[in-house]
Tab-separated table of C-alpha atoms in Angstrom:
chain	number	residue	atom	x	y	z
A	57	UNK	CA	0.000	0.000	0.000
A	58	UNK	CA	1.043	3.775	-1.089
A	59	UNK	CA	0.527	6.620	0.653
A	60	UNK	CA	-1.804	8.489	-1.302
A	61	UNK	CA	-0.987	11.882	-0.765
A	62	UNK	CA	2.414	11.167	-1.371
A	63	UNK	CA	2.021	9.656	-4.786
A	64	UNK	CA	0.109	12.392	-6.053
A	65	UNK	CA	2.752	15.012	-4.670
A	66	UNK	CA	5.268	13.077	-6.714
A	67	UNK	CA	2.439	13.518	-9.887
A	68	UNK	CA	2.587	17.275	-9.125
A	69	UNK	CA	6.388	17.477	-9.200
A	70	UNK	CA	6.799	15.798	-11.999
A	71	UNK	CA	3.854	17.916	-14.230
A	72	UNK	CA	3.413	21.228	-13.508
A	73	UNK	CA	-0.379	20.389	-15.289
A	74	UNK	CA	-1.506	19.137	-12.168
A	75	UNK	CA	-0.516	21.730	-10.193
A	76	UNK	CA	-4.280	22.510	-10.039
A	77	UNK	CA	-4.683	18.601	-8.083
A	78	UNK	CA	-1.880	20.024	-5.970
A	79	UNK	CA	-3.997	21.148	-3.081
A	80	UNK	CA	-7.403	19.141	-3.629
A	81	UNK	CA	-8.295	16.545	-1.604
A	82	UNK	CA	-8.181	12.693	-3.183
A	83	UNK	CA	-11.760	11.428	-3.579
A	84	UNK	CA	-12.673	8.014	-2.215
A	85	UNK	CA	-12.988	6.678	-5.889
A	86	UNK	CA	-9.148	8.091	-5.963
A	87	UNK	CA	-8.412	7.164	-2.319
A	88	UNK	CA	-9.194	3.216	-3.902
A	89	UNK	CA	-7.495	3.484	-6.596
A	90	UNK	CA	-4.267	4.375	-5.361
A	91	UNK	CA	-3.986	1.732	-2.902
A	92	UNK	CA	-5.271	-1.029	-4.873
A	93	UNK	CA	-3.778	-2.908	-7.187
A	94	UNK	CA	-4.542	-1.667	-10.901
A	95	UNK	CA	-3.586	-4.008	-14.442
A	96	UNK	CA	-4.398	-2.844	-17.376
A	97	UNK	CA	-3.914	-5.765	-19.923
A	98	UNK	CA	-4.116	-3.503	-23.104
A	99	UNK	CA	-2.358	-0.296	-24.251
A	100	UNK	CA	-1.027	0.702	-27.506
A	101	UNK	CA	1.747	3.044	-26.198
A	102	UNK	CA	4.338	0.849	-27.946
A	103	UNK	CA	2.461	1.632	-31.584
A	104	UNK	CA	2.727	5.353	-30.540
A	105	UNK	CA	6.379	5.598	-29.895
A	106	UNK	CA	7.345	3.852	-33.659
A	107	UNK	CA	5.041	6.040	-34.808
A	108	UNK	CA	6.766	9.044	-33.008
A	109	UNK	CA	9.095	9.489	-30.297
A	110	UNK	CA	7.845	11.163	-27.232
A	111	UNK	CA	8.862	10.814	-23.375
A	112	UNK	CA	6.569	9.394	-21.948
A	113	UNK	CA	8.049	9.928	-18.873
A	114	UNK	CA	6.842	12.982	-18.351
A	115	UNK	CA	3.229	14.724	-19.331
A	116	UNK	CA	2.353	14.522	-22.870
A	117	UNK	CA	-1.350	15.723	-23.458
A	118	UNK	CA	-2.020	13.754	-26.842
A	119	UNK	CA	-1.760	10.500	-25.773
A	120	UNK	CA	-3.841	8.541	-23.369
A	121	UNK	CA	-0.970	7.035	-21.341
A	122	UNK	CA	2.178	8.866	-19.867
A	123	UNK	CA	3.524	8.249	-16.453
A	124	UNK	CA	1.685	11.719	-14.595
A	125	UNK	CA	-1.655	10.460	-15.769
A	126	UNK	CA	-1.077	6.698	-14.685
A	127	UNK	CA	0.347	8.250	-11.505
A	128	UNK	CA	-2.678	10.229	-11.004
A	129	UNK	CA	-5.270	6.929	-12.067
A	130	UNK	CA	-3.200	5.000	-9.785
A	131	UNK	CA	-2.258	2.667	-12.244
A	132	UNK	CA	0.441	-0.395	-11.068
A	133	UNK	CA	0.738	-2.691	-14.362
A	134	UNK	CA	0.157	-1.564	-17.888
A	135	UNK	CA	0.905	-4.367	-20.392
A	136	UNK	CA	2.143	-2.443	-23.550
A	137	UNK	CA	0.775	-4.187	-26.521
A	138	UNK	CA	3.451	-5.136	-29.203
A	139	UNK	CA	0.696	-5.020	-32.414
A	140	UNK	CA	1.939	-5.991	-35.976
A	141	UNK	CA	-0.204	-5.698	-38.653
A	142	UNK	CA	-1.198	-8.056	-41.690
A	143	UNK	CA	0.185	-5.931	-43.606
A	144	UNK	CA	3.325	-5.866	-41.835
A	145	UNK	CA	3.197	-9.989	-41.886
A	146	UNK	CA	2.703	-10.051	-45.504
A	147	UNK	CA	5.808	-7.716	-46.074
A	148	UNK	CA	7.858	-9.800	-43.334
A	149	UNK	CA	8.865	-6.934	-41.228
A	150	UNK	CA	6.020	-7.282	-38.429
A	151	UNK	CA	9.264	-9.587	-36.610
A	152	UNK	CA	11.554	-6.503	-37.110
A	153	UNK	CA	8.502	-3.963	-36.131
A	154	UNK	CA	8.323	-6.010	-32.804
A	155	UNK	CA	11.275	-5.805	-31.593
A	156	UNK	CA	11.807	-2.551	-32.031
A	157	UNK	CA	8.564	-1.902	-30.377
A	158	UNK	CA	10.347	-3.767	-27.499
A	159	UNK	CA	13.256	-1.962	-27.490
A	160	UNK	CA	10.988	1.288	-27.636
A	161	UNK	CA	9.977	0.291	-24.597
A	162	UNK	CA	13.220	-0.757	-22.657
A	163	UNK	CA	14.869	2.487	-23.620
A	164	UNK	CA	11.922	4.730	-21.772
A	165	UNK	CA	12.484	2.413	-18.844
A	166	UNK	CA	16.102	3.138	-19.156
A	167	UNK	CA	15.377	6.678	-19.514
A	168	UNK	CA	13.538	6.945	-16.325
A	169	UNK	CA	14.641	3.951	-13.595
A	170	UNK	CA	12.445	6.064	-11.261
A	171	UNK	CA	9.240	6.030	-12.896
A	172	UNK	CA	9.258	2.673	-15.283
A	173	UNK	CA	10.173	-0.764	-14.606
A	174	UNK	CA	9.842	-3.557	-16.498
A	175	UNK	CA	7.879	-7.106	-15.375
A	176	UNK	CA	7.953	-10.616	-16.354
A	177	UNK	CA	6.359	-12.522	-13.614
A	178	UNK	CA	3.884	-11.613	-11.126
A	179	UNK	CA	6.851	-12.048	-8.107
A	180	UNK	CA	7.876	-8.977	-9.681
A	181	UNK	CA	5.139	-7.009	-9.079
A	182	UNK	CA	4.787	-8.121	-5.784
A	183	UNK	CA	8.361	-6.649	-5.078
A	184	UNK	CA	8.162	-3.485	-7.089
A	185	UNK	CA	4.592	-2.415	-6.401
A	186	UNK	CA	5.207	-0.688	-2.966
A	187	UNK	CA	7.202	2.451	-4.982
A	188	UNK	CA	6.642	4.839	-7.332
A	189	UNK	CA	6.935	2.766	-10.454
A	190	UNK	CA	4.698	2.224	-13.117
A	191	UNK	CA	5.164	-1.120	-14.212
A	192	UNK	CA	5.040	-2.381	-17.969
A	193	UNK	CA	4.699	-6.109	-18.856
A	194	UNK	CA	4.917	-6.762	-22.765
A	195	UNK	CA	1.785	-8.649	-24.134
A	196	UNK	CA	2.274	-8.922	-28.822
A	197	UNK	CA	-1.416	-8.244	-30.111
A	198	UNK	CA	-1.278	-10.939	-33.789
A	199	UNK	CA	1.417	-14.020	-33.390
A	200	UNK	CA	2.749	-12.638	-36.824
A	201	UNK	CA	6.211	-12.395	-35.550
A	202	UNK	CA	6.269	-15.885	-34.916
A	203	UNK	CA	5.885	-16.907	-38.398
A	204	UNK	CA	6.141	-20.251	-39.110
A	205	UNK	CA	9.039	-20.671	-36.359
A	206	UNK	CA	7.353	-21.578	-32.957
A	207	UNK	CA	11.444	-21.039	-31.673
A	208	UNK	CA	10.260	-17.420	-31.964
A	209	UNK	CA	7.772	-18.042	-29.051
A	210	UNK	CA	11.137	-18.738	-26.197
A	211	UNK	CA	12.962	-15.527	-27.977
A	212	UNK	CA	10.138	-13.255	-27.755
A	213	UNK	CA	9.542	-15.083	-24.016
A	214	UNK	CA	13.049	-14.415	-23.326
A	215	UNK	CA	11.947	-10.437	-24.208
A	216	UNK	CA	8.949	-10.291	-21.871
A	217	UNK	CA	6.249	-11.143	-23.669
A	218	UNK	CA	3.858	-12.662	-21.130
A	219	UNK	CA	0.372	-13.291	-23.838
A	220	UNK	CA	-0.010	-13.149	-27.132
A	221	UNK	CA	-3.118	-12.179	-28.892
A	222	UNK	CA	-3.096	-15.368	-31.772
A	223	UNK	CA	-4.823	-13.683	-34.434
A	224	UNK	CA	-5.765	-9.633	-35.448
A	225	UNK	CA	-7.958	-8.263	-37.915
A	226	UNK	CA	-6.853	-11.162	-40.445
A	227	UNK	CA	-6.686	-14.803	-40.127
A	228	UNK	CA	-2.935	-15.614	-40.272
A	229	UNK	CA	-0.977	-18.760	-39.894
A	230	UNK	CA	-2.390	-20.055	-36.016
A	231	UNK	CA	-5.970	-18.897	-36.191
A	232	UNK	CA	-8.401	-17.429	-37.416
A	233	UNK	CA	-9.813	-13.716	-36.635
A	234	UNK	CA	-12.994	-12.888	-36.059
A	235	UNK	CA	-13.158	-9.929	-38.386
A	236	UNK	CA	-11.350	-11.887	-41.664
A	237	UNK	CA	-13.912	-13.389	-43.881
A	238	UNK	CA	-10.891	-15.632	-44.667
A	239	UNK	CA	-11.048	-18.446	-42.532
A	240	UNK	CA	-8.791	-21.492	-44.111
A	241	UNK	CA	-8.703	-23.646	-40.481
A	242	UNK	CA	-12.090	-23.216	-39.099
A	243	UNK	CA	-10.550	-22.086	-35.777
A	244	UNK	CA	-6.992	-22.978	-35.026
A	245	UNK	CA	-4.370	-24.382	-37.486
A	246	UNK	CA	-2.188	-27.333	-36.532
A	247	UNK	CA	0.532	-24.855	-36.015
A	248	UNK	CA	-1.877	-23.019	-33.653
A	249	UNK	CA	-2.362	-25.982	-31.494
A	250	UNK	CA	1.501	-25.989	-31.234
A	251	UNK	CA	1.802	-22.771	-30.512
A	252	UNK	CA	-0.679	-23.139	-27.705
A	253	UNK	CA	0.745	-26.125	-26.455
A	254	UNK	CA	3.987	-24.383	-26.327
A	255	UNK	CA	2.943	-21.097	-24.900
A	256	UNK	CA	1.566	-22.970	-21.689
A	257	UNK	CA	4.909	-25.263	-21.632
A	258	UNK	CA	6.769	-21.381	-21.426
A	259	UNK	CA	4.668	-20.084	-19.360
A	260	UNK	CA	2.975	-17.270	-22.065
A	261	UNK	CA	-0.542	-16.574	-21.402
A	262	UNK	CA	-3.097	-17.447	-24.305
A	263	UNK	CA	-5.256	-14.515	-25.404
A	264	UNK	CA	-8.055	-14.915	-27.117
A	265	UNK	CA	-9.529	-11.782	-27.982
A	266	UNK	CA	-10.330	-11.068	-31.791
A	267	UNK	CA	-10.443	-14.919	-32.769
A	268	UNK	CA	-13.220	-16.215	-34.143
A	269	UNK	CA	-15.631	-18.487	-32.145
A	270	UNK	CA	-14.202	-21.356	-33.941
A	271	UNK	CA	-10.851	-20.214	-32.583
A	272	UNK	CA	-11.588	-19.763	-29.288
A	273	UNK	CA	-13.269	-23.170	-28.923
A	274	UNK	CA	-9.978	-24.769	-29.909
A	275	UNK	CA	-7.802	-22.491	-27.602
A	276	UNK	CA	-10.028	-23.770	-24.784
A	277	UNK	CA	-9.925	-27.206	-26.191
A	278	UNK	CA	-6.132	-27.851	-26.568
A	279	UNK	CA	-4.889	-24.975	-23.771
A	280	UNK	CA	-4.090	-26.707	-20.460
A	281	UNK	CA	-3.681	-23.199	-18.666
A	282	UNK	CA	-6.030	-20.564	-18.262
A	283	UNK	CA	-6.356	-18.158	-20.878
A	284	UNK	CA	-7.138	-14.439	-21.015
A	285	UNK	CA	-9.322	-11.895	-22.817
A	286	UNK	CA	-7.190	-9.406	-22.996
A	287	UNK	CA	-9.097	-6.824	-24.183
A	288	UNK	CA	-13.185	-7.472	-25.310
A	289	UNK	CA	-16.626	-6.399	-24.810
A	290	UNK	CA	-19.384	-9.033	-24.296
A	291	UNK	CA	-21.657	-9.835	-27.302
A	292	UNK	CA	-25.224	-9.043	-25.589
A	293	UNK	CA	-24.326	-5.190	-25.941
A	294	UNK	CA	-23.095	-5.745	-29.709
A	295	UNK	CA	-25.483	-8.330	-31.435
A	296	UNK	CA	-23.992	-9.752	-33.892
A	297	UNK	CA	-20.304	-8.251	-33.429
A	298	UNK	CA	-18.259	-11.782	-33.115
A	299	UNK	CA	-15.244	-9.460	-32.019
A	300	UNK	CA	-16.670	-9.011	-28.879
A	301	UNK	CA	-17.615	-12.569	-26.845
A	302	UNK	CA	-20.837	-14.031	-26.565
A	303	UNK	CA	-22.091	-15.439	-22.907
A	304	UNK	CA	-21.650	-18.800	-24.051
A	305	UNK	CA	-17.633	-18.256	-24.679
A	306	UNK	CA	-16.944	-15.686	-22.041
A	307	UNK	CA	-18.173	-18.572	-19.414
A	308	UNK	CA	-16.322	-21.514	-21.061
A	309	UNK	CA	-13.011	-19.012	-20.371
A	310	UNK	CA	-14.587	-18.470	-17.146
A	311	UNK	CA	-15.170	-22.602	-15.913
A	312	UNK	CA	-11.294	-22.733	-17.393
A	313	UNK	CA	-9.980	-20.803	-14.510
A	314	UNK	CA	-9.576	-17.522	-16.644
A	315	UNK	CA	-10.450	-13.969	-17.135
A	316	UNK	CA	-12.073	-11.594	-19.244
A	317	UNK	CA	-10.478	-8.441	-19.582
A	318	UNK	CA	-13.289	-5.353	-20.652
A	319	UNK	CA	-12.191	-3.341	-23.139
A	320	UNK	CA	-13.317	0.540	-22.881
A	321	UNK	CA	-13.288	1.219	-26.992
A	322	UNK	CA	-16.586	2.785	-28.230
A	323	UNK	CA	-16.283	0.250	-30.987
A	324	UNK	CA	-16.846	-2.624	-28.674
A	325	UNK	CA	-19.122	-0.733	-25.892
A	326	UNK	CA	-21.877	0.474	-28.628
A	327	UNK	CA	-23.810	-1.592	-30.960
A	328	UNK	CA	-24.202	1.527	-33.241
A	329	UNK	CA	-19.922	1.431	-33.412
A	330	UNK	CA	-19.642	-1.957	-33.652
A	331	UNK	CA	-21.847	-1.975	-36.667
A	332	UNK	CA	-19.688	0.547	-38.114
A	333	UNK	CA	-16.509	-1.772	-37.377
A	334	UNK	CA	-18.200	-4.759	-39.164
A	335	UNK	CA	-19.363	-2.778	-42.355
A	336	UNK	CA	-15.234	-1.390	-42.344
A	337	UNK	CA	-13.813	-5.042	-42.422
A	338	UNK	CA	-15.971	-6.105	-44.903
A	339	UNK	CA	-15.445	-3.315	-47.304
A	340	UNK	CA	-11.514	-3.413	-46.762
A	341	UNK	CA	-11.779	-6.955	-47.716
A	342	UNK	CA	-13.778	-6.204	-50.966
A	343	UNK	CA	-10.799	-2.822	-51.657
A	344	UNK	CA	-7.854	-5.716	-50.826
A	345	UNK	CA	-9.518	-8.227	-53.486
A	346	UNK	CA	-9.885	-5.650	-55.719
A	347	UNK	CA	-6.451	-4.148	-55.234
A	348	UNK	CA	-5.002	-7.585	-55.738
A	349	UNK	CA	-7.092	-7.998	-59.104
A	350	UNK	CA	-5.801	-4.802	-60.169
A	351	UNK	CA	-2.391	-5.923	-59.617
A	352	UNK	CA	-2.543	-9.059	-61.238
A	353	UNK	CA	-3.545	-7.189	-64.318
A	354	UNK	CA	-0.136	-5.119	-64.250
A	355	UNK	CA	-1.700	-1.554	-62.921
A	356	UNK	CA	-1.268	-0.090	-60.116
A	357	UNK	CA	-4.182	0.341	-57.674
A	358	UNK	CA	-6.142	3.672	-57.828
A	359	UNK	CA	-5.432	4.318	-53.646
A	360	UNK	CA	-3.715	3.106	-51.083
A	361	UNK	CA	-4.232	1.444	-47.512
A	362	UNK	CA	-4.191	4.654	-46.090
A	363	UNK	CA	-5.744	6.522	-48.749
A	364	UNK	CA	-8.975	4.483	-47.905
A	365	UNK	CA	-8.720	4.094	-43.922
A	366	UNK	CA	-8.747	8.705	-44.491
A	367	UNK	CA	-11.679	8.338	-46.960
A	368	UNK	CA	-13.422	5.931	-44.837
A	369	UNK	CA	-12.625	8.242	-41.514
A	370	UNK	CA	-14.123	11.200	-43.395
A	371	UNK	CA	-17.156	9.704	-44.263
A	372	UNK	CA	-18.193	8.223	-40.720
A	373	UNK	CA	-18.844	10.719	-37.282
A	374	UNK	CA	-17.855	8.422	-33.980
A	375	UNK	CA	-21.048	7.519	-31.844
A	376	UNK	CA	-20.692	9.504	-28.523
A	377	UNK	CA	-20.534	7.192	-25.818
A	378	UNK	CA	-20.596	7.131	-21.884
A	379	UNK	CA	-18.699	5.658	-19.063
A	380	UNK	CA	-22.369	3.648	-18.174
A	381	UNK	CA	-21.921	1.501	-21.424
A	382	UNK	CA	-18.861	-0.039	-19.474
A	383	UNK	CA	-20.396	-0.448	-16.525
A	384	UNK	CA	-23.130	-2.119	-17.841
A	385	UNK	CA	-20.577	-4.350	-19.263
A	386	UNK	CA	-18.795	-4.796	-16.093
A	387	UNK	CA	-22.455	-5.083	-14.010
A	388	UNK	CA	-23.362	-7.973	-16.822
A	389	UNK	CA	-19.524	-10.175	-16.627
A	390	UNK	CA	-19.880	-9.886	-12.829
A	391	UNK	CA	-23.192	-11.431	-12.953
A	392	UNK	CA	-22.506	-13.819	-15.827
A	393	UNK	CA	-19.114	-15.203	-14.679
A	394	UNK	CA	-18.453	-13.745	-10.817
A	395	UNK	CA	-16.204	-11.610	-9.591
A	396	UNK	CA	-12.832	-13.717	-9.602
A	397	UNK	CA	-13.041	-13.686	-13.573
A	398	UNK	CA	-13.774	-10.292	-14.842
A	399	UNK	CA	-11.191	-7.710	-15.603
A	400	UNK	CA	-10.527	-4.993	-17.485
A	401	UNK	CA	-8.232	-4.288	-21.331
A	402	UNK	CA	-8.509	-0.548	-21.831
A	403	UNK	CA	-7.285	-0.253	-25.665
A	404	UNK	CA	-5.843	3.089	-24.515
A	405	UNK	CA	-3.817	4.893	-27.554
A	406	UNK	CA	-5.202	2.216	-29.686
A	407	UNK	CA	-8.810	2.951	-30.643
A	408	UNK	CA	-7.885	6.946	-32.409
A	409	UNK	CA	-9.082	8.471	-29.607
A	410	UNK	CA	-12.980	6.521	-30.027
A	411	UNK	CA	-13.783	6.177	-26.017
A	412	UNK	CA	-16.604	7.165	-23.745
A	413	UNK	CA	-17.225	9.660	-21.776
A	414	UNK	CA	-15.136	9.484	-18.304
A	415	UNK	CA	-12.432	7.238	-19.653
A	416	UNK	CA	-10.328	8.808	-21.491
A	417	UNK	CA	-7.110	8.625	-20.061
A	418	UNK	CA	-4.989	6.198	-17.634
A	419	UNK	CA	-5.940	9.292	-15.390
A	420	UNK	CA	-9.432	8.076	-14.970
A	421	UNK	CA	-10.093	4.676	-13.477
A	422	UNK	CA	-11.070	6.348	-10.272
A	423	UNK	CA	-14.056	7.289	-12.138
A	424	UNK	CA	-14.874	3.676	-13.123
A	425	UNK	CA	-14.217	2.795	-9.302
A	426	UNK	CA	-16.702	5.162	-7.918
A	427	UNK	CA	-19.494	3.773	-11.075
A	428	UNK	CA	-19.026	0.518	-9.249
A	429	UNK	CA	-19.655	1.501	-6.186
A	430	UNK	CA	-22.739	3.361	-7.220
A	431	UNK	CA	-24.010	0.141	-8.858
A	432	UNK	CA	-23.143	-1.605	-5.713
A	433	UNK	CA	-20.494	-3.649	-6.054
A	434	UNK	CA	-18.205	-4.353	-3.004
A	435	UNK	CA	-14.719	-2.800	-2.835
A	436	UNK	CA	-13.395	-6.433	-2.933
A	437	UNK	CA	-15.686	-7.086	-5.709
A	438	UNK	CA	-13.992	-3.736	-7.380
A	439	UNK	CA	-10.239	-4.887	-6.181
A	440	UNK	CA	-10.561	-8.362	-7.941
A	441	UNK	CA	-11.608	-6.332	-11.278
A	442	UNK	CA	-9.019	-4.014	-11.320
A	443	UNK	CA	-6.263	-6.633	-10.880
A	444	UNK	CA	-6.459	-8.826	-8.276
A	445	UNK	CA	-8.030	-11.847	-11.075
A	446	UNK	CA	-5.115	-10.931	-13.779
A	447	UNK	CA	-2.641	-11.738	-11.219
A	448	UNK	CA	-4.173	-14.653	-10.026
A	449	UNK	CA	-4.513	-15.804	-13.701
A	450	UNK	CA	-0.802	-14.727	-14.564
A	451	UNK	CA	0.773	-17.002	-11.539
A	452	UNK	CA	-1.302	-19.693	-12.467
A	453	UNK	CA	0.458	-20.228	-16.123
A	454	UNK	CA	3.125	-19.408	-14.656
A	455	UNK	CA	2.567	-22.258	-12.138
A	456	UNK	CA	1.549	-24.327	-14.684
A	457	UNK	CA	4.905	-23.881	-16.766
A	458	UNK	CA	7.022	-24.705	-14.331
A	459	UNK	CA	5.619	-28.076	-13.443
């Protein structure tokens, strides 16, 4: 346990934009959060850096993580998502663009011993979490660095990488994704059951989220660990949205010993987004086919990747959504699965910015603490949610690996 009035002092020294929180006294919702353990399984920082350099040691208003604003949320563990694109596995750089997403990460560590450290096993949080540290695990959203090597899952291991997300937007070479209309193994290629086999033999946490339900069935089938959600909304709020989990799967995960890990993203709170998100996937895949035709003819295609993703941008105004859409998400996994199995995968710097109303930042989990406790759910209810289950899940592979 912190002292809270001492952690935000230290958020005040370091950012002279919360000089206003200076002398304001912490709210319950921020008194809890502070002195509870807080894992985020999902941010997109890594993306960000590659994409440009800033310090994230220090404030940096046009992000959604930096170390002031996770001081200030109280967050303990952020897992910083290594994501490589299909694109990037069809060019064979998404190995390359991993890595260096990695080593992003290392150097701001490096930069600033006194506000980053770096995790690999839950022991390590138990020893760290009593300072002033944000901690960052390493989970790789898409196993397209492995490639056809599973040898890539020790190095990467080796690294940090404690889950990997199997599958992204496309189907690749272990799975298939729930947004690819491409599905060649009807859930989980050979190689995929390998790779599963071999992430619980290392101790790497299985994530399902964005497989396909065929996918998931398998990981639960062939996994002898307990796998992870690591960031996804449940299906009753999206009908028909097969990114998000349906009862059914979410407590198959649950009966397996794992956890679900909510995901704050408009797109997956709000059927209206979701919609949105479906129609997108299925009109890139009719602009790749057609690019490919085009191609094959010997011309070159009349736009580009980008080109589209602007046009497409332009075209469609973000639904508006509230922190309530999250906490009837939360209200719904608590009920559906119980509390030891229900977590929470912000998507931070990975959704452009697309997120409701009162979570915005890594500042603002104290405001999904006091929505809890409005709805009436006990503060070891809300502890178990935060972290406490991701933990529990994390020591268990772990557990499991080293028998």
């Amino acid at each position: 346990m912190r002292p809270a009035l001492a952690r935000l002092a230290l958020c005040v020294a370091l950012s002279g934009s919360f000089a206003a929180y200076a002398d304001q006294p912490l709210s319950p919702a921020q008194q809890f959060a502070r002195t509870h353990l807080i894992v985020d399984t999902h941010i997109d920082a890594p993306g960000e850096l590659l994409d440009r350099w800033r310090d994230l040691g220090v404030d940096q208003p046009e992000v959604e993580f930096d170390y002031p604003r996770a001081r200030q949320g109280g967050l303990d563990v952020g897992f910083m998502s290594i994501y490589t694109s299909a694109e990037d596995d069809a060019a064979g750089t998404a190995r390359q663009k991993a890595h260096m997403q990695i080593d992003a990460i290392e150097a701001l560590a490096w930069r600033h011993p006194d506000r980053f450290a770096i995790v690999r096993s839950p022991a390590d949080v138990d020893r760290l979490k009593p300072g002033q540290q944000v901690l960052l695990a390493f989970g790789m959203e898409n196993a397209a660095p492995i490639g056809n090597d599973l040898g890539q899952l020790k190095v990467f291991h080796d690294r940090g990488v404690r889950y990997i997300t199997l599958a992204h937007s496309h189907s690749n070479r272990l799975a298939d994704g729930s947004y690819s209309l491409k599905r060649p193994h009807g859930g989980l290629s050979a190689l995929g059951e390998q790779a599963v086999a071999e992430m619980n033999r290392l101790g790497i946490m299985v994530d399902v989220s964005h497989l396909s339900d065929d996918a998931v069935r398998d990981v639960l089938r062939v996994s002898k660990a307990p796998v992870i959600a690591s960031h996804s909304g449940l299906r009753k709020f999206t009908p028909g949205f097969e990114r998000n989990l349906s009862d059914e799967l979410a407590q198959a995960i649950a009966k397996q010993g794992g956890v679900v890990q909510l995901v704050f993203g408009s797109g997956f709170i709000d059927a209206g987004m979701a919609a949105q998100t479906t129609e997108y996937f299925r009109a890139l895949d009719a602009f790749e086919r057609e690019t490919e035709a085009t191609r094959a003819r010997g011309e070159t295609p009349p736009k580009t990747l980008e080109q589209f993703d602007a046009e497409w941008d332009e075209k469609r105004k973000p639904v508006a959504t509230k922190i309530d859409q999250v906490l009837d998400q939360v209200d719904h996994a608590v009920k559906l699965l119980g509390a030891d199995h229900v977590g929470i995968g912000s998507d931070f710097d990975g959704v452009g910015g697309k997120l409701p109303q009162g979570l915005r930042t890594v500042a603002d989990y104290p405001n999904l603490v006091a929505g809890m406790r409005e709805r009436g759910h006990s503060d070891e209810v809300i502890a178990k949610v935060l972290g406490e289950n991701l933990l529990r899940v994390w020591r268990e592979v772990e557990k499991r690996a080293q028998r």
